[in-house]
């Protein structure tokens, strides 16, 4: 019998969305459900890996008591950065499925922001969060160690100038990851749904094939299996 694809491998998966606090009762968040990340953690465990799931805010339960999966909860991008920083160097495979807020409020109000009598509206200013994926790839390059394979995600709607696939190709090069999974998103597409359509793009430094794009439409579990087997091929 053939060995499972990830037998003896250590896999880190990030899943769900981050939540950036504004004041004690409010935050900036996003519509990530966590379903794709959980499916990836489960597929990796089923393929023989020891999985560490770094879970942000999710609509669904994290697989807390599943064999070969440990779960760590985070809320903010900074907490995610710290958790990935601790875990990624020892991982064979890192899959960054989390929807990380690109921006966070510049300051946190220790008291709830109030309506004022003079009718002035509050102004919320934002600053950039660290790009955890790009940073992890850079650290791997400079340290010469780190995850053997790094998988990033891109949720793209397309723009006037470029279609989603072109945007994803550019993102793959910009972030420097080995594989990039493109989800085409819109109001009713992908977020929270059970079905998905993905394109798996492979870094030109890895792929020998002239057609390094795999397209798949199906459940998030089927997508997870395709992503895991694509990644395992480069370990
Ligand atoms: O730039 P964009 O948000 O589209 O990139 C998506 C990919 O980068 C995902 O894999 C996500 O987990 C990761 N990311 C990150 N840190 C950020 C923003 C995104 O690691 N601040």
Tab-separated table of C-alpha atoms and ligand atoms in Angstrom:
chain	number	residue	atom	x	y	z
A	1	UNK	CA	0.000	0.000	0.000
A	2	UNK	CA	1.254	3.491	-0.879
A	3	UNK	CA	2.251	5.824	1.959
A	4	UNK	CA	-0.119	8.741	2.567
A	5	UNK	CA	1.212	11.879	0.835
A	6	UNK	CA	2.021	13.753	4.054
A	7	UNK	CA	3.078	10.863	6.299
A	8	UNK	CA	5.391	12.178	9.025
A	9	UNK	CA	5.126	15.771	7.802
A	10	UNK	CA	4.403	18.824	9.904
A	11	UNK	CA	1.811	21.198	8.460
A	12	UNK	CA	0.728	24.642	9.663
A	13	UNK	CA	-2.592	26.006	8.386
A	14	UNK	CA	-3.991	29.474	9.091
A	15	UNK	CA	-7.747	29.856	8.771
A	16	UNK	CA	-10.578	32.316	9.286
A	17	UNK	CA	-10.474	36.083	9.458
A	18	UNK	CA	-8.673	38.528	11.700
A	19	UNK	CA	-10.453	41.064	13.879
A	20	UNK	CA	-8.853	44.444	14.488
A	21	UNK	CA	-10.237	46.207	17.581
A	22	UNK	CA	-11.373	49.838	17.455
A	23	UNK	CA	-12.668	50.185	20.994
A	24	UNK	CA	-13.834	47.676	23.658
A	25	UNK	CA	-16.989	46.802	21.704
A	26	UNK	CA	-16.121	47.359	18.014
A	27	UNK	CA	-13.739	45.946	15.468
A	28	UNK	CA	-12.905	45.761	11.778
A	29	UNK	CA	-13.461	42.264	10.427
A	30	UNK	CA	-14.106	40.402	7.201
A	31	UNK	CA	-16.378	37.729	5.773
A	32	UNK	CA	-14.039	34.746	5.932
A	33	UNK	CA	-15.935	31.697	7.237
A	34	UNK	CA	-12.881	29.541	7.981
A	35	UNK	CA	-14.361	26.614	6.032
A	36	UNK	CA	-11.580	26.319	3.452
A	37	UNK	CA	-8.857	26.452	6.107
A	38	UNK	CA	-10.558	23.798	8.228
A	39	UNK	CA	-10.988	21.565	5.174
A	40	UNK	CA	-7.253	21.976	4.498
A	41	UNK	CA	-6.331	21.047	8.073
A	42	UNK	CA	-8.559	17.971	7.904
A	43	UNK	CA	-7.230	16.909	4.490
A	44	UNK	CA	-3.632	17.308	5.641
A	45	UNK	CA	-4.313	15.216	8.762
A	46	UNK	CA	-6.056	12.584	6.631
A	47	UNK	CA	-2.957	12.515	4.418
A	48	UNK	CA	-0.823	11.580	7.432
A	49	UNK	CA	0.430	14.972	8.633
A	50	UNK	CA	0.653	16.394	12.136
A	51	UNK	CA	-1.315	19.631	11.740
A	52	UNK	CA	-1.245	22.872	13.709
A	53	UNK	CA	-4.267	25.023	12.856
A	54	UNK	CA	-3.967	28.723	13.687
A	55	UNK	CA	-7.595	29.766	13.737
A	56	UNK	CA	-8.922	33.306	13.587
A	57	UNK	CA	-12.567	34.342	13.635
A	58	UNK	CA	-14.761	31.688	12.013
A	59	UNK	CA	-18.454	30.964	11.412
A	60	UNK	CA	-17.939	27.277	12.109
A	61	UNK	CA	-16.446	25.220	14.937
A	62	UNK	CA	-12.711	24.591	14.811
A	63	UNK	CA	-11.711	20.888	14.816
A	64	UNK	CA	-10.621	21.059	18.470
A	65	UNK	CA	-10.630	17.357	19.308
A	66	UNK	CA	-9.569	15.717	16.074
A	67	UNK	CA	-6.639	13.292	15.942
A	68	UNK	CA	-3.398	14.864	14.705
A	69	UNK	CA	-4.777	18.429	14.699
A	70	UNK	CA	-3.904	21.003	17.363
A	71	UNK	CA	-5.774	24.316	17.369
A	72	UNK	CA	-4.488	27.726	18.456
A	73	UNK	CA	-6.876	30.688	18.512
A	74	UNK	CA	-5.882	34.201	17.469
A	75	UNK	CA	-7.844	37.381	16.760
A	76	UNK	CA	-5.620	40.120	15.380
A	77	UNK	CA	-3.124	40.118	12.515
A	78	UNK	CA	-0.347	40.827	15.021
A	79	UNK	CA	-1.298	37.727	17.022
A	80	UNK	CA	-1.358	35.721	13.796
A	81	UNK	CA	2.081	37.070	12.887
A	82	UNK	CA	3.475	35.958	16.250
A	83	UNK	CA	1.886	32.500	15.992
A	84	UNK	CA	3.153	31.945	12.433
A	85	UNK	CA	6.581	33.228	13.476
A	86	UNK	CA	6.728	30.579	16.200
A	87	UNK	CA	5.374	27.699	14.130
A	88	UNK	CA	6.430	28.202	10.510
A	89	UNK	CA	10.200	27.634	10.899
A	90	UNK	CA	9.610	24.010	11.894
A	91	UNK	CA	6.861	23.238	9.383
A	92	UNK	CA	7.304	21.250	6.192
A	93	UNK	CA	4.264	22.938	4.697
A	94	UNK	CA	2.651	26.290	5.534
A	95	UNK	CA	-0.785	27.080	4.119
A	96	UNK	CA	-1.911	30.681	4.615
A	97	UNK	CA	-5.663	30.407	4.114
A	98	UNK	CA	-6.489	33.081	6.707
A	99	UNK	CA	-8.057	36.327	5.538
A	100	UNK	CA	-5.694	38.784	7.179
A	101	UNK	CA	-6.809	42.400	7.541
A	102	UNK	CA	-4.500	44.531	5.419
A	103	UNK	CA	-5.150	47.505	7.711
A	104	UNK	CA	-5.800	48.068	11.399
A	105	UNK	CA	-7.010	51.154	13.263
A	106	UNK	CA	-4.039	53.411	14.033
A	107	UNK	CA	-5.151	53.714	17.632
A	108	UNK	CA	-7.335	51.747	19.999
A	109	UNK	CA	-9.815	53.744	22.097
A	110	UNK	CA	-9.777	52.377	25.638
A	111	UNK	CA	-13.302	53.754	26.130
A	112	UNK	CA	-16.239	53.160	23.809
A	113	UNK	CA	-16.340	55.808	21.067
A	114	UNK	CA	-19.401	57.992	21.776
A	115	UNK	CA	-21.778	60.071	19.678
A	116	UNK	CA	-21.098	63.723	20.413
A	117	UNK	CA	-23.642	66.531	20.982
A	118	UNK	CA	-22.091	68.766	18.327
A	119	UNK	CA	-22.869	66.214	15.592
A	120	UNK	CA	-19.202	65.679	14.635
A	121	UNK	CA	-18.539	62.249	13.146
A	122	UNK	CA	-15.506	60.313	14.327
A	123	UNK	CA	-12.707	59.757	11.822
A	124	UNK	CA	-11.027	56.359	11.889
A	125	UNK	CA	-7.504	56.272	10.566
A	126	UNK	CA	-5.849	53.030	9.510
A	127	UNK	CA	-2.304	51.734	9.220
A	128	UNK	CA	-0.869	48.743	7.390
A	129	UNK	CA	-0.634	45.353	9.004
A	130	UNK	CA	2.497	43.281	8.361
A	131	UNK	CA	2.263	40.984	5.321
A	132	UNK	CA	2.800	37.708	7.157
A	133	UNK	CA	3.029	35.551	4.038
A	134	UNK	CA	5.621	37.752	2.310
A	135	UNK	CA	7.573	38.092	5.558
A	136	UNK	CA	7.648	34.316	6.111
A	137	UNK	CA	8.979	33.727	2.597
A	138	UNK	CA	11.645	36.415	3.145
A	139	UNK	CA	12.676	34.870	6.463
A	140	UNK	CA	12.975	31.477	4.797
A	141	UNK	CA	15.210	32.972	2.130
A	142	UNK	CA	17.507	34.780	4.577
A	143	UNK	CA	17.640	32.016	7.207
A	144	UNK	CA	17.924	29.186	4.703
A	145	UNK	CA	15.401	27.214	6.787
A	146	UNK	CA	11.653	27.294	7.152
A	147	UNK	CA	8.656	25.718	5.537
A	148	UNK	CA	9.593	23.555	2.559
A	149	UNK	CA	6.474	24.637	0.704
A	150	UNK	CA	4.464	27.828	1.284
A	151	UNK	CA	0.940	28.172	-0.096
A	152	UNK	CA	-0.783	31.550	-0.295
A	153	UNK	CA	-4.341	32.475	-1.164
A	154	UNK	CA	-5.810	35.290	-3.209
A	155	UNK	CA	-9.426	36.365	-3.253
A	156	UNK	CA	-9.849	38.525	-6.325
A	157	UNK	CA	-12.812	40.202	-7.968
A	158	UNK	CA	-10.781	41.407	-10.932
A	159	UNK	CA	-10.471	45.053	-11.891
A	160	UNK	CA	-10.956	47.229	-14.943
A	161	UNK	CA	-7.344	46.643	-15.959
A	162	UNK	CA	-6.776	42.971	-15.147
A	163	UNK	CA	-8.706	39.725	-14.811
A	164	UNK	CA	-8.431	37.727	-11.561
A	165	UNK	CA	-5.918	35.260	-13.031
A	166	UNK	CA	-3.556	38.062	-14.062
A	167	UNK	CA	-3.873	39.629	-10.610
A	168	UNK	CA	-3.122	36.256	-9.001
A	169	UNK	CA	-0.047	35.648	-11.200
A	170	UNK	CA	1.313	39.038	-10.131
A	171	UNK	CA	0.541	38.279	-6.470
A	172	UNK	CA	2.333	34.919	-6.650
A	173	UNK	CA	5.513	36.671	-7.802
A	174	UNK	CA	5.133	39.589	-5.394
A	175	UNK	CA	4.635	37.400	-2.326
A	176	UNK	CA	7.241	34.848	-3.366
A	177	UNK	CA	5.229	31.822	-2.228
A	178	UNK	CA	5.477	28.454	-3.989
A	179	UNK	CA	1.805	27.933	-4.775
A	180	UNK	CA	-1.037	30.422	-4.878
A	181	UNK	CA	-4.692	29.470	-4.728
A	182	UNK	CA	-7.019	31.903	-6.470
A	183	UNK	CA	-10.622	32.268	-5.399
A	184	UNK	CA	-12.779	34.486	-7.537
A	185	UNK	CA	-15.012	36.373	-5.118
A	186	UNK	CA	-18.119	38.515	-5.308
A	187	UNK	CA	-21.160	39.275	-3.189
A	188	UNK	CA	-22.446	35.683	-3.226
A	189	UNK	CA	-19.322	33.827	-4.310
A	190	UNK	CA	-17.053	31.751	-2.074
A	191	UNK	CA	-17.304	33.476	1.328
A	192	UNK	CA	-19.285	31.195	3.636
A	193	UNK	CA	-20.328	28.870	0.808
A	194	UNK	CA	-19.624	25.146	0.726
A	195	UNK	CA	-18.870	25.075	-2.987
A	196	UNK	CA	-15.919	26.862	-4.469
A	197	UNK	CA	-13.956	27.344	-7.667
A	198	UNK	CA	-10.206	27.546	-7.363
A	199	UNK	CA	-7.200	27.929	-9.607
A	200	UNK	CA	-3.893	26.603	-8.263
A	201	UNK	CA	-0.933	28.565	-9.619
A	202	UNK	CA	2.611	27.300	-9.263
A	203	UNK	CA	5.692	29.493	-8.925
A	204	UNK	CA	7.784	29.526	-12.119
A	205	UNK	CA	10.759	28.494	-9.983
A	206	UNK	CA	9.008	25.171	-9.203
A	207	UNK	CA	6.917	24.275	-12.231
A	208	UNK	CA	8.472	22.643	-15.240
A	209	UNK	CA	5.139	22.370	-16.975
A	210	UNK	CA	4.145	25.124	-19.365
A	211	UNK	CA	0.609	25.105	-17.944
A	212	UNK	CA	1.125	25.649	-14.228
A	213	UNK	CA	-2.540	26.346	-13.489
A	214	UNK	CA	-5.013	23.759	-12.188
A	215	UNK	CA	-8.690	24.657	-12.104
A	216	UNK	CA	-11.202	22.866	-9.918
A	217	UNK	CA	-14.862	23.435	-9.084
A	218	UNK	CA	-16.327	21.519	-6.190
A	219	UNK	CA	-16.690	21.433	-2.440
A	220	UNK	CA	-14.126	23.088	-0.206
A	221	UNK	CA	-13.069	19.569	0.835
A	222	UNK	CA	-12.388	18.611	-2.784
A	223	UNK	CA	-10.477	21.876	-3.215
A	224	UNK	CA	-8.478	21.104	-0.062
A	225	UNK	CA	-7.513	17.668	-1.377
A	226	UNK	CA	-6.336	19.159	-4.677
A	227	UNK	CA	-4.290	21.820	-2.858
A	228	UNK	CA	-2.742	19.260	-0.489
A	229	UNK	CA	-1.734	16.935	-3.306
A	230	UNK	CA	-0.322	19.834	-5.370
A	231	UNK	CA	1.742	20.980	-2.364
A	232	UNK	CA	2.862	17.461	-1.401
A	233	UNK	CA	4.355	17.010	-4.862
A	234	UNK	CA	6.936	19.714	-4.062
A	235	UNK	CA	7.963	18.469	-0.602
B	1	LIG	O1	-2.535	40.624	-0.360
B	1	LIG	P1	-3.633	39.652	-0.092
B	1	LIG	O2	-4.386	39.962	1.175
B	1	LIG	O3	-4.561	39.429	-1.239
B	1	LIG	O4	-2.877	38.267	0.115
B	1	LIG	C1	-3.536	37.113	0.451
B	1	LIG	C2	-2.570	36.108	1.004
B	1	LIG	O5	-1.597	36.745	1.839
B	1	LIG	C3	-3.243	35.081	1.869
B	1	LIG	O6	-2.508	33.889	1.800
B	1	LIG	C4	-3.160	35.730	3.255
B	1	LIG	O7	-3.215	34.745	4.275
B	1	LIG	C5	-1.807	36.410	3.198
B	1	LIG	N1	-1.716	37.684	3.949
B	1	LIG	C6	-0.810	37.804	4.974
B	1	LIG	N2	-0.681	38.990	5.649
B	1	LIG	C7	-1.432	40.059	5.306
B	1	LIG	C8	-2.356	39.958	4.244
B	1	LIG	C9	-2.475	38.757	3.596
B	1	LIG	O8	-0.108	36.837	5.280
B	1	LIG	N3	-1.304	41.212	5.980
